Structure formats: C-alpha cells, structure tokens
PDB file of C-alpha atoms in Angstrom:
ATOM      1  CA  MET N   1     -88.214  68.845 -35.701  1.00 67.00           C
ATOM      2  CA  SER N   2     -87.861  72.526 -34.858  1.00 74.00           C
ATOM      3  CA  GLU N   3     -84.536  74.335 -34.990  1.00 79.00           C
ATOM      4  CA  LYS N   4     -84.450  74.526 -31.170  1.00 78.00           C
ATOM      5  CA  GLU N   5     -85.131  70.792 -30.817  1.00 76.00           C
ATOM      6  CA  LEU N   6     -82.369  70.037 -33.314  1.00 80.00           C
ATOM      7  CA  THR N   7     -79.963  72.331 -31.456  1.00 82.00           C
ATOM      8  CA  ASP N   8     -80.871  70.734 -28.094  1.00 81.00           C
ATOM      9  CA  LEU N   9     -80.468  67.258 -29.584  1.00 84.00           C
ATOM     10  CA  ILE N  10     -77.046  68.065 -31.040  1.00 88.00           C
ATOM     11  CA  GLU N  11     -75.796  69.643 -27.806  1.00 89.00           C
ATOM     12  CA  ARG N  12     -77.095  66.876 -25.586  1.00 89.00           C
ATOM     13  CA  ILE N  13     -75.772  64.024 -27.725  1.00 90.00           C
ATOM     14  CA  LYS N  14     -72.325  65.630 -27.723  1.00 91.00           C
ATOM     15  CA  GLU N  15     -72.493  66.444 -24.000  1.00 90.00           C
ATOM     16  CA  ARG N  16     -73.426  62.865 -23.042  1.00 89.00           C
ATOM     17  CA  ARG N  17     -70.870  61.323 -25.402  1.00 89.00           C
ATOM     18  CA  LEU N  18     -68.091  63.449 -23.939  1.00 90.00           C
ATOM     19  CA  LYS N  19     -69.229  62.909 -20.346  1.00 87.00           C
ATOM     20  CA  LEU N  20     -69.114  59.148 -20.904  1.00 85.00           C
ATOM     21  CA  GLU N  21     -65.707  59.555 -22.563  1.00 87.00           C
ATOM     22  CA  MET N  22     -66.962  57.915 -25.750  1.00 88.00           C
ATOM     23  CA  SER N  23     -65.396  58.499 -29.136  1.00 89.00           C
ATOM     24  CA  TYR N  24     -67.501  58.506 -32.289  1.00 91.00           C
ATOM     25  CA  GLN N  25     -66.265  54.973 -32.870  1.00 90.00           C
ATOM     26  CA  ASP N  26     -67.366  53.870 -29.377  1.00 89.00           C
ATOM     27  CA  LEU N  27     -70.819  55.347 -29.938  1.00 90.00           C
ATOM     28  CA  SER N  28     -70.966  53.807 -33.398  1.00 90.00           C
ATOM     29  CA  ASP N  29     -70.125  50.390 -31.957  1.00 89.00           C
ATOM     30  CA  ALA N  30     -72.810  50.769 -29.284  1.00 87.00           C
ATOM     31  CA  THR N  31     -75.546  51.959 -31.659  1.00 89.00           C
ATOM     32  CA  GLY N  32     -74.812  50.448 -35.056  1.00 90.00           C
ATOM     33  CA  ILE N  33     -74.983  53.979 -36.534  1.00 91.00           C
ATOM     34  CA  SER N  34     -71.971  54.799 -38.689  1.00 92.00           C
ATOM     35  CA  LYS N  35     -69.283  57.034 -37.285  1.00 92.00           C
ATOM     36  CA  SER N  36     -69.685  59.538 -40.133  1.00 93.00           C
ATOM     37  CA  THR N  37     -73.454  59.754 -39.568  1.00 92.00           C
ATOM     38  CA  LEU N  38     -72.887  60.450 -35.863  1.00 91.00           C
ATOM     39  CA  GLN N  39     -70.415  63.210 -36.754  1.00 92.00           C
ATOM     40  CA  ARG N  40     -72.962  64.720 -39.158  1.00 90.00           C
ATOM     41  CA  TYR N  41     -75.615  64.644 -36.422  1.00 88.00           C
ATOM     42  CA  GLU N  42     -73.341  66.492 -33.998  1.00 88.00           C
ATOM     43  CA  THR N  43     -72.300  69.108 -36.537  1.00 87.00           C
ATOM     44  CA  GLY N  44     -75.910  69.706 -37.585  1.00 83.00           C
ATOM     45  CA  TYR N  45     -75.196  68.673 -41.178  1.00 88.00           C
ATOM     46  CA  ILE N  46     -78.028  66.139 -40.969  1.00 85.00           C
ATOM     47  CA  LYS N  47     -81.165  68.061 -40.013  1.00 83.00           C
ATOM     48  CA  LYS N  48     -83.523  65.123 -39.429  1.00 85.00           C
ATOM     49  CA  VAL N  49     -82.659  62.388 -36.959  1.00 84.00           C
ATOM     50  CA  PRO N  50     -85.064  59.429 -37.168  1.00 84.00           C
ATOM     51  CA  ILE N  51     -87.004  58.752 -33.962  1.00 82.00           C
ATOM     52  CA  ASN N  52     -85.778  55.164 -33.759  1.00 83.00           C
ATOM     53  CA  GLN N  53     -82.174  56.421 -33.851  1.00 87.00           C
ATOM     54  CA  ILE N  54     -82.889  58.904 -31.051  1.00 88.00           C
ATOM     55  CA  GLU N  55     -84.049  55.963 -28.931  1.00 87.00           C
ATOM     56  CA  ILE N  56     -80.937  53.951 -29.830  1.00 89.00           C
ATOM     57  CA  LEU N  57     -78.685  56.929 -29.062  1.00 90.00           C
ATOM     58  CA  ALA N  58     -80.419  57.544 -25.733  1.00 87.00           C
ATOM     59  CA  LYS N  59     -79.881  53.945 -24.667  1.00 85.00           C
ATOM     60  CA  ALA N  60     -76.205  54.007 -25.671  1.00 86.00           C
ATOM     61  CA  LEU N  61     -75.722  57.359 -23.916  1.00 88.00           C
ATOM     62  CA  HIS N  62     -77.444  56.083 -20.754  1.00 85.00           C
ATOM     63  CA  THR N  63     -80.279  58.581 -20.774  1.00 85.00           C
ATOM     64  CA  THR N  64     -83.804  59.015 -22.143  1.00 84.00           C
ATOM     65  CA  PRO N  65     -85.010  60.190 -25.566  1.00 84.00           C
ATOM     66  CA  SER N  66     -86.934  63.031 -23.880  1.00 82.00           C
ATOM     67  CA  TYR N  67     -83.696  64.316 -22.337  1.00 85.00           C
ATOM     68  CA  LEU N  68     -81.897  64.238 -25.686  1.00 85.00           C
ATOM     69  CA  MET N  69     -84.783  66.104 -27.322  1.00 82.00           C
ATOM     70  CA  GLY N  70     -84.659  68.822 -24.665  1.00 80.00           C
ATOM     71  CA  TRP N  71     -88.147  68.047 -23.353  1.00 79.00           C
ATOM     72  CA  ASP N  72     -86.778  66.980 -19.973  1.00 75.00           C
ATOM     73  CA  ASN N  73     -83.889  68.668 -18.179  1.00 74.00           C
ATOM     74  CA  THR N  74     -83.154  65.705 -15.946  1.00 72.00           C
ATOM     75  CA  VAL N  75     -80.513  63.404 -17.404  1.00 69.00           C
ATOM     76  CA  THR N  76     -82.140  60.322 -15.820  1.00 63.00           C
ATOM     77  CA  GLU N  77     -79.131  58.152 -16.377  1.00 59.00           C
ATOM     78  CA  SER N  78     -79.945  54.582 -16.986  1.00 51.00           C
ATOM     79  CA  PRO N  79     -77.539  52.112 -15.468  1.00 49.00           C
ATOM     80  CA  SER N  80     -74.831  51.071 -17.862  1.00 56.00           C
ATOM     81  CA  VAL N  81     -74.751  47.579 -16.461  1.00 64.00           C
ATOM     82  CA  THR N  82     -77.387  44.935 -16.565  1.00 71.00           C
ATOM     83  CA  LEU N  83     -77.945  42.156 -14.118  1.00 72.00           C
ATOM     84  CA  THR N  84     -77.131  38.645 -15.208  1.00 77.00           C
ATOM     85  CA  PRO N  85     -79.449  35.697 -14.571  1.00 82.00           C
ATOM     86  CA  ARG N  86     -77.005  34.666 -11.828  1.00 86.00           C
ATOM     87  CA  ASP N  87     -77.383  38.108 -10.190  1.00 85.00           C
ATOM     88  CA  GLU N  88     -81.178  37.783 -10.360  1.00 85.00           C
ATOM     89  CA  ARG N  89     -81.060  34.317  -8.750  1.00 90.00           C
ATOM     90  CA  GLN N  90     -78.801  35.627  -5.983  1.00 91.00           C
ATOM     91  CA  ILE N  91     -81.150  38.545  -5.332  1.00 89.00           C
ATOM     92  CA  ALA N  92     -84.160  36.188  -5.238  1.00 89.00           C
ATOM     93  CA  ALA N  93     -82.399  33.871  -2.779  1.00 92.00           C
ATOM     94  CA  ASP N  94     -81.307  36.768  -0.556  1.00 91.00           C
ATOM     95  CA  LEU N  95     -84.803  38.220  -0.670  1.00 87.00           C
ATOM     96  CA  GLU N  96     -86.408  34.934   0.391  1.00 88.00           C
ATOM     97  CA  LYS N  97     -83.927  34.626   3.252  1.00 88.00           C
ATOM     98  CA  MET N  98     -84.710  38.197   4.354  1.00 84.00           C
ATOM     99  CA  LEU N  99     -88.445  37.578   4.264  1.00 80.00           C
ATOM    100  CA  ALA N 100     -88.053  34.329   6.207  1.00 81.00           C
ATOM    101  CA  ASP N 101     -86.017  36.201   8.814  1.00 78.00           C
ATOM    102  CA  LEU N 102     -88.759  38.822   9.047  1.00 72.00           C
ATOM    103  CA  ASP N 103     -91.221  36.103   9.955  1.00 67.00           C
ATOM    104  CA  SER N 104     -89.234  35.114  13.008  1.00 64.00           C
ATOM    105  CA  LYS N 105     -90.461  36.916  16.103  1.00 55.00           C
ATOM    106  CA  ASN N 106     -86.961  37.881  17.193  1.00 55.00           C
ATOM    107  CA  ALA N 107     -86.180  39.705  13.941  1.00 54.00           C
ATOM    108  CA  MET N 108     -89.354  41.741  14.005  1.00 52.00           C
ATOM    109  CA  ALA N 109     -89.435  42.453  17.741  1.00 50.00           C
ATOM    110  CA  ALA N 110     -87.786  45.823  17.202  1.00 52.00           C
ATOM    111  CA  MET N 111     -90.392  46.740  14.598  1.00 54.00           C
ATOM    112  CA  GLY N 112     -93.391  45.775  16.680  1.00 55.00           C
ATOM    113  CA  GLY N 113     -94.274  42.339  15.343  1.00 54.00           C
ATOM    114  CA  THR N 114     -94.503  40.451  12.084  1.00 55.00           C
ATOM    115  CA  VAL N 115     -95.868  41.483   8.713  1.00 56.00           C
ATOM    116  CA  GLU N 116     -99.219  39.731   8.723  1.00 63.00           C
ATOM    117  CA  ASP N 117    -101.198  41.383   5.913  1.00 69.00           C
ATOM    118  CA  ASP N 118    -100.465  39.757   2.524  1.00 73.00           C
ATOM    119  CA  GLU N 119    -100.712  43.096   0.741  1.00 74.00           C
ATOM    120  CA  ASP N 120     -98.175  44.671   3.109  1.00 73.00           C
ATOM    121  CA  ARG N 121     -95.908  41.660   2.659  1.00 73.00           C
ATOM    122  CA  GLU N 122     -96.024  41.982  -1.130  1.00 77.00           C
ATOM    123  CA  LEU N 123     -95.309  45.712  -0.950  1.00 75.00           C
ATOM    124  CA  LEU N 124     -92.376  45.056   1.358  1.00 77.00           C
ATOM    125  CA  LYS N 125     -91.100  42.323  -0.962  1.00 79.00           C
ATOM    126  CA  ALA N 126     -91.349  44.573  -4.040  1.00 78.00           C
ATOM    127  CA  SER N 127     -89.612  47.420  -2.240  1.00 79.00           C
ATOM    128  CA  LEU N 128     -86.786  45.204  -1.003  1.00 82.00           C
ATOM    129  CA  GLN N 129     -86.361  43.622  -4.426  1.00 82.00           C
ATOM    130  CA  ALA N 130     -86.138  47.011  -6.194  1.00 79.00           C
ATOM    131  CA  THR N 131     -83.629  48.228  -3.616  1.00 83.00           C
ATOM    132  CA  MET N 132     -81.511  45.091  -3.905  1.00 85.00           C
ATOM    133  CA  ARG N 133     -81.488  45.282  -7.720  1.00 82.00           C
ATOM    134  CA  LEU N 134     -80.451  48.947  -7.622  1.00 79.00           C
ATOM    135  CA  ALA N 135     -77.728  48.243  -5.056  1.00 83.00           C
ATOM    136  CA  LYS N 136     -76.390  45.385  -7.193  1.00 84.00           C
ATOM    137  CA  LYS N 137     -76.292  47.600 -10.307  1.00 79.00           C
ATOM    138  CA  ILE N 138     -74.534  50.406  -8.453  1.00 77.00           C
ATOM    139  CA  ALA N 139     -71.971  47.971  -7.054  1.00 81.00           C
ATOM    140  CA  LYS N 140     -71.334  46.474 -10.490  1.00 79.00           C
ATOM    141  CA  GLU N 141     -70.938  49.946 -11.989  1.00 74.00           C
ATOM    142  CA  LYS N 142     -68.564  51.022  -9.248  1.00 74.00           C
ATOM    143  CA  TYR N 143     -66.355  47.951  -9.258  1.00 75.00           C
ATOM    144  CA  THR N 144     -66.290  47.120 -12.987  1.00 70.00           C
ATOM    145  CA  PRO N 145     -63.156  48.557 -14.620  1.00 69.00           C
ATOM    146  CA  LYS N 146     -63.941  51.233 -17.245  1.00 65.00           C
ATOM    147  CA  LYS N 147     -62.370  49.279 -20.066  1.00 64.00           C
ATOM    148  CA  TYR N 148     -64.933  46.471 -19.595  1.00 62.00           C
ATOM    149  CA  ARG N 149     -68.089  48.551 -19.076  1.00 59.00           C
ATOM    150  CA  HIS N 150     -69.072  48.980 -22.724  1.00 51.00           C
ATOM    151  CA  GLU N 151     -68.617  45.277 -23.483  1.00 46.00           C
ATOM    152  CA  GLU N 152     -71.454  44.335 -21.128  1.00 40.00           C
ATOM    153  CA  GLU N 153     -74.154  46.065 -23.148  1.00 40.00           C
TER     154      GLU N 153
END
C-alpha cells in the first residue's frame, strides 16, 4: 500500500465514521475489529490494513472498498437496512398484483395496450422489482429511529 493510499484510507475511514456519527466502539461492534486497532488505523500508527478488514470496514461504513482506498471518488453508500423475508414476500405479492393489473385492458389503455412479449414482460418485472426494493429500503431508512439502525445489521 502506497503512502497516498494509506492517507486516503485513513481520511476516508474517519470521514465516513464521523458522518455516520459512529464512535470507535460503534465501529468496533459493527466490524469485530478492536477499538484500539481502529484508532491505530485512523492515526496511521498501523501502516498495513489487511484487505479483508478493508472490506469489513467498507460494509460497516456503508460504502465500497474502492471508495475507502481512494480509487473511486463516489461514496456509493450502501443501504444501512436490509429487507426481511416478510418485506420480500410483500414486494413479491405487490409485484404480482401490479403485473396482473397490467394485463387488464383498462389498466394498459393509457399506455397503448398490454405487454405481450415475454422478454419485455420480464424486463418490466425486473425493473419494477428493483424499484420496489429500493423504495422499501429508503422508507425503512427514513422511518427507522437512529438508535435502532445499527442493530439491524
């Protein structure tokens, strides 16, 4: 690891930890890395951070390893919440209802007809499913009190 990569890593770990309002203890709890080791990483006392720990830190800090390493300038925040099996079942049920409604002539009249090609139908289904999953994650993030957010991971 070059000096610049180490400097970028140190700055970005600290920046993300502070942005997420995490203490060393919070980050330690989320990663399994000791609090003192995390402090040594941030101060630059430890000059070599194992790759597997960079991945663990990135996940806990809701970003990517490439961002932490300074290879990518986009934070690319990963959602801090995950969908439960119940959420997935609800999305699947809602998606099936939506697709059934699309098959009715009245629902599709405004769009010029029904979706007849199987490939187009599958693309539409995948697009709707991805959008519904993202919307559910955003809603959970927005409406979950901060004090409970780290317990879900």
